[in-house]
PDB file of C-alpha atoms in Angstrom:
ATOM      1  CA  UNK O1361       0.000   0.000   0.000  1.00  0.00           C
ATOM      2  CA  UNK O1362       1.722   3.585  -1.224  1.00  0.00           C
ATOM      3  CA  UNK O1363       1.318   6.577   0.606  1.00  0.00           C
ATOM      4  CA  UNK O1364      -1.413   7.811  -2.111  1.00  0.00           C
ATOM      5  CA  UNK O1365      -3.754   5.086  -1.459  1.00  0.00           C
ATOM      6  CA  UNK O1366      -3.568   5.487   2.317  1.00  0.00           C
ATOM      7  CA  UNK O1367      -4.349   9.542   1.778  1.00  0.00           C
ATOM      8  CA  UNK O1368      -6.859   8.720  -0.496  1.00  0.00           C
ATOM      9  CA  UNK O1369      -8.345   6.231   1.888  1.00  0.00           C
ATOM     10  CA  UNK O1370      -8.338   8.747   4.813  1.00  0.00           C
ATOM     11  CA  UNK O1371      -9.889  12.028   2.801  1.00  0.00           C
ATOM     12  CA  UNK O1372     -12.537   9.206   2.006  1.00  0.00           C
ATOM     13  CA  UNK O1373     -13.676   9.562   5.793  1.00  0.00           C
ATOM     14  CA  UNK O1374     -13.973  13.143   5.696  1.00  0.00           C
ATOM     15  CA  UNK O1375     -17.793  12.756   5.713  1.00  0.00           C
ATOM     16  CA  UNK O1376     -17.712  10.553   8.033  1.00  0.00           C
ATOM     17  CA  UNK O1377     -15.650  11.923  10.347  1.00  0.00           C
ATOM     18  CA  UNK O1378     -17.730  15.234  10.157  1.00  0.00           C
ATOM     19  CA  UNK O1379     -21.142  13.096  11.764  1.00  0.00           C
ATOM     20  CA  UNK O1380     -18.825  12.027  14.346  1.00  0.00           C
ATOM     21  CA  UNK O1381     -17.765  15.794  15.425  1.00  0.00           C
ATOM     22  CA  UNK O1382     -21.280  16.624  15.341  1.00  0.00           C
ATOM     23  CA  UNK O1383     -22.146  13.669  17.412  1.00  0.00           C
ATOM     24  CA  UNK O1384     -20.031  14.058  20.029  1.00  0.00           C
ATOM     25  CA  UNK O1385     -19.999  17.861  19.951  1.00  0.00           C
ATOM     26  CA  UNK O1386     -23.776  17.884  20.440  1.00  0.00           C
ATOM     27  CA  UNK O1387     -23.637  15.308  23.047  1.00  0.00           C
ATOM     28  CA  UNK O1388     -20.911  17.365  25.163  1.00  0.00           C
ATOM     29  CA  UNK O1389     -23.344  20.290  24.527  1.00  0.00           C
ATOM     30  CA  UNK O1390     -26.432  19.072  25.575  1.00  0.00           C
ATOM     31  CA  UNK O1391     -24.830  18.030  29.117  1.00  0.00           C
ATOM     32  CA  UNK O1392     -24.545  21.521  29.239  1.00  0.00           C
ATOM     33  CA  UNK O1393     -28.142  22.251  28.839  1.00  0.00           C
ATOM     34  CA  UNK O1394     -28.684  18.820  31.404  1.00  0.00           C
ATOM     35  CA  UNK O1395     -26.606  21.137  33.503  1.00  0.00           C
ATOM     36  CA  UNK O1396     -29.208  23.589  34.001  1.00  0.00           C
ATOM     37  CA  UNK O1397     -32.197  22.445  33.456  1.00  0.00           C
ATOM     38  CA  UNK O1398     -31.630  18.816  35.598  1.00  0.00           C
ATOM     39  CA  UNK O1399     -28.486  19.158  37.788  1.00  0.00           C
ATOM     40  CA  UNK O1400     -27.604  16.028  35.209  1.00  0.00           C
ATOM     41  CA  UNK O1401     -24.293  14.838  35.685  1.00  0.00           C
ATOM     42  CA  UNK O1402     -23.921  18.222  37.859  1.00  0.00           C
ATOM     43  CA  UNK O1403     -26.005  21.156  38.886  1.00  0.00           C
ATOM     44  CA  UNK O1404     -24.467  24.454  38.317  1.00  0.00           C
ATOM     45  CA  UNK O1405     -22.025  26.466  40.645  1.00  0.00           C
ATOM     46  CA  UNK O1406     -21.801  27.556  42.985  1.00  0.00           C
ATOM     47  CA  UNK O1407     -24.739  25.108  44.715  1.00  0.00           C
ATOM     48  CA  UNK O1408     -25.561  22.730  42.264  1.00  0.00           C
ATOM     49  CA  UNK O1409     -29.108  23.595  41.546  1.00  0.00           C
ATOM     50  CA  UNK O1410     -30.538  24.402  38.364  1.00  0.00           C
ATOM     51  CA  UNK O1411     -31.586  27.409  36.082  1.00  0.00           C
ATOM     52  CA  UNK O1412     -34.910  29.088  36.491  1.00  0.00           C
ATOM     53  CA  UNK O1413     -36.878  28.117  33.511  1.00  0.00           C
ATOM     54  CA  UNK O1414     -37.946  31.884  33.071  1.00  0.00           C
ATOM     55  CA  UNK O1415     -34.629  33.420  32.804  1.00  0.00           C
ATOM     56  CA  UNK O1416     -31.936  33.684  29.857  1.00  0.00           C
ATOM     57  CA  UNK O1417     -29.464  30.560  31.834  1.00  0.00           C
ATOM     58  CA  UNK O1418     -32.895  28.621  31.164  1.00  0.00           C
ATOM     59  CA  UNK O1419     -33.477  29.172  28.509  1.00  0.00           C
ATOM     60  CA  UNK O1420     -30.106  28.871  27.070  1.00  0.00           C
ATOM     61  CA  UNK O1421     -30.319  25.410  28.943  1.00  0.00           C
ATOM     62  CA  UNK O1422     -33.447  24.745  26.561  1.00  0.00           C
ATOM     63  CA  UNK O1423     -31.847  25.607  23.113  1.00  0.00           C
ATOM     64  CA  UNK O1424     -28.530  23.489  24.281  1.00  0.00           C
ATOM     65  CA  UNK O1425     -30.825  20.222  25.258  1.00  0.00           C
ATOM     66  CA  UNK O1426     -33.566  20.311  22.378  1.00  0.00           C
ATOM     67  CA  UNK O1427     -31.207  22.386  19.904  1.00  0.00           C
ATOM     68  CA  UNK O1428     -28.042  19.785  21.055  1.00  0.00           C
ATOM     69  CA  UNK O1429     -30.736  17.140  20.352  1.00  0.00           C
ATOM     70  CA  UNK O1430     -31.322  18.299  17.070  1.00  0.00           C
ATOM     71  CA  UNK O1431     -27.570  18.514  15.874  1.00  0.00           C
ATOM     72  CA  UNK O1432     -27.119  14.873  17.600  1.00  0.00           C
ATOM     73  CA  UNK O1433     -29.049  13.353  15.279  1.00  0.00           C
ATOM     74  CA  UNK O1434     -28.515  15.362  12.258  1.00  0.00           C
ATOM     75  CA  UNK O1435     -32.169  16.968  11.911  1.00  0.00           C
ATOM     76  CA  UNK O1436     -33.190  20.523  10.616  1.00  0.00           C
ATOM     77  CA  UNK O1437     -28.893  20.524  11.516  1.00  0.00           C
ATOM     78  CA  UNK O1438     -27.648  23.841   9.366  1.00  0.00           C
ATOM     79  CA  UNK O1439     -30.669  26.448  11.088  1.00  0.00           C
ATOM     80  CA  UNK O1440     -30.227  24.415  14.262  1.00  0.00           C
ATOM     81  CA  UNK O1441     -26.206  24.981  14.277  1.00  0.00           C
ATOM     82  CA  UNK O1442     -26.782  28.490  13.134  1.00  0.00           C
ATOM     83  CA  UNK O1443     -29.144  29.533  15.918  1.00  0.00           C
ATOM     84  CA  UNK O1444     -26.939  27.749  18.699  1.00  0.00           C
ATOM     85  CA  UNK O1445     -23.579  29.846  17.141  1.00  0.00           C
ATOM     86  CA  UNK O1446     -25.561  32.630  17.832  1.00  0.00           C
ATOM     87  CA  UNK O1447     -26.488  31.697  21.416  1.00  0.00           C
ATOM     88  CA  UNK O1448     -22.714  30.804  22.069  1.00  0.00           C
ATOM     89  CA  UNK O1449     -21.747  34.259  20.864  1.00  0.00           C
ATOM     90  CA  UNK O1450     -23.946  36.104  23.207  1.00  0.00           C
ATOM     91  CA  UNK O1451     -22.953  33.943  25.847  1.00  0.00           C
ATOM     92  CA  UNK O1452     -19.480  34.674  25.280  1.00  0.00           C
ATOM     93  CA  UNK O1453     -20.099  38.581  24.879  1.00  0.00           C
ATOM     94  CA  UNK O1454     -22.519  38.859  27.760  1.00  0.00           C
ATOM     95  CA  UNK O1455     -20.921  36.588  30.407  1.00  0.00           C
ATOM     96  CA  UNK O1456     -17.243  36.130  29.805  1.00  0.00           C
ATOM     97  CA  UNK O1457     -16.000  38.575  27.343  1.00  0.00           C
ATOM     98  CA  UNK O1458     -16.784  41.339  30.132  1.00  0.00           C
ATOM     99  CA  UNK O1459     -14.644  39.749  32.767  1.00  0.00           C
ATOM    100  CA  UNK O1460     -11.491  39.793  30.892  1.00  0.00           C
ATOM    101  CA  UNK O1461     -10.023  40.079  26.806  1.00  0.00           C
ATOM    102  CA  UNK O1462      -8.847  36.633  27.205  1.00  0.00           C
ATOM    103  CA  UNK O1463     -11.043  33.004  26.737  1.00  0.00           C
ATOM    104  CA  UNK O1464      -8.814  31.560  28.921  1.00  0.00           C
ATOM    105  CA  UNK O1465      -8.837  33.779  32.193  1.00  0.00           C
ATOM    106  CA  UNK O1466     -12.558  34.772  31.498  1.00  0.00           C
ATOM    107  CA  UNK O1467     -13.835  30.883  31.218  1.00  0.00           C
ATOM    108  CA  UNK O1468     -15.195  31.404  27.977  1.00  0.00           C
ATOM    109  CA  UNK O1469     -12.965  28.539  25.948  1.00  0.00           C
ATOM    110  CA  UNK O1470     -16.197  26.555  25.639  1.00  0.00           C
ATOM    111  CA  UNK O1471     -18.454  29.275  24.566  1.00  0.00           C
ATOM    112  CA  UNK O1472     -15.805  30.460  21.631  1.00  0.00           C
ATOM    113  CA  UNK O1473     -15.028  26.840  20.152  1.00  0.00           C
ATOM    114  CA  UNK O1474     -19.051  26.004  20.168  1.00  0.00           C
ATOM    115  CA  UNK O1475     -19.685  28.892  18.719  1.00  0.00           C
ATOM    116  CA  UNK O1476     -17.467  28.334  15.698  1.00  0.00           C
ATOM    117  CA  UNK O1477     -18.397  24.256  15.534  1.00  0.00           C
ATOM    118  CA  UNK O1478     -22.094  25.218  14.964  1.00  0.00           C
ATOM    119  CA  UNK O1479     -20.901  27.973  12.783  1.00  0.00           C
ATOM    120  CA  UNK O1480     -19.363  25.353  10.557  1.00  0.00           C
ATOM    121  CA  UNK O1481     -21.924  23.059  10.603  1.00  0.00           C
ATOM    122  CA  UNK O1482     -24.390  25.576  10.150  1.00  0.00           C
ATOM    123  CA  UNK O1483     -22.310  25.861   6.664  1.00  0.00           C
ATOM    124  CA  UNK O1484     -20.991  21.979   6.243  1.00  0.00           C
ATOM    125  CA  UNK O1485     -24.619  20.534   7.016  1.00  0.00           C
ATOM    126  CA  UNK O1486     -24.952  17.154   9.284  1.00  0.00           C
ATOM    127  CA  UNK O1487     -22.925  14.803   7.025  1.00  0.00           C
ATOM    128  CA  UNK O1488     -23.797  11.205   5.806  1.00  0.00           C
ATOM    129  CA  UNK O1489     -24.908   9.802   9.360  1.00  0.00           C
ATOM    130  CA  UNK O1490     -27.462  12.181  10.041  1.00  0.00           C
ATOM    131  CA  UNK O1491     -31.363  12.170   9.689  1.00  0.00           C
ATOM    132  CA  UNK O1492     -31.213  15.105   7.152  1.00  0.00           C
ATOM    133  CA  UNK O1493     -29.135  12.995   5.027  1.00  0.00           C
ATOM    134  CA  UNK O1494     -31.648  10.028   5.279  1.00  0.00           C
ATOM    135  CA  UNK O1495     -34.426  12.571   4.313  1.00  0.00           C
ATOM    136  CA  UNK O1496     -32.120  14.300   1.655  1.00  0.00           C
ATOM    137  CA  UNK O1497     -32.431  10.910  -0.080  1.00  0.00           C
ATOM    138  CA  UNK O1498     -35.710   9.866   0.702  1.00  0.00           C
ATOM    139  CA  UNK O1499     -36.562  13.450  -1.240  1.00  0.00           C
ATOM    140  CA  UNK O1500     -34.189  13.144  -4.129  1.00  0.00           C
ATOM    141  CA  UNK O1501     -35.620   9.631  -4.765  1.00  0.00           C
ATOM    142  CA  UNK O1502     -39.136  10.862  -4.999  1.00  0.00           C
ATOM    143  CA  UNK O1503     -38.224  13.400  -8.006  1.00  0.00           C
TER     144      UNK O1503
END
């Protein structure tokens, strides 16, 4: 086996490897949103309850279980991803960003690369193991 076959073998699972970020990147999110809304693995700091329902930690614990749930299994996944970016991005401008310039000192690493993985998928789409690709081809055999 040359060196071209093995690169050629490995750009092959591009597409694949794209579902998998999205699977595991959702699932990571959505324990955020578990986070808040259940105490699920861990209620928030500094007691370890959970987020009022009526107030914008709730409801960011909503869009990141239901909106995480979405991206998980690939469904409605590019206005999903692009309406979670946009949730990361205020969280990062409204909660961290104020307490210092830098991600790292202001705890906002999470909120930054989230934002920018939705962003992209928002773009890519879900990728062949998703549900919108299922329905993609469900459609296009129909025509």
């Amino acid at each position: 086996m040359n060196i071209t076959n093995i690169k050629n073998k490995w750009s092959a699972m591009g597409p694949y490897l794209l579902s998998v970020l999205r699977i595991v990147a959702a699932f990571m999110f959505i324990l955020a949103g578990t986070s808040k809304l259940f105490a699920f693995p861990i209620g928030m700091p500094p007691n370890g309850g959970t987020a009022n329902l009526i107030s914008q930690i709730g409801i960011g614990g909503l869009l990141e279980v239901f909106g995480g749930g979405l991206i998980l299994f690939g469904l409605f996944t590019r206005p999903a991803a692009f309406i979670l970016a946009g949730e990361m991005a205020v969280a990062y401008f409204q909660f961290h960003f104020p307490q210092n310039f830098w991600p790292t000192l202001n705890g906002g690493v999470a909120a930054v690369i989230y934002c920018f993985v939705w962003l992209y998928f928002s773009a890519a789409g879900a990728g062949p193991l998703s549900l919108d690709a299922i329905f993609n081809k469900k459609i296009m055999s129909d025509k």
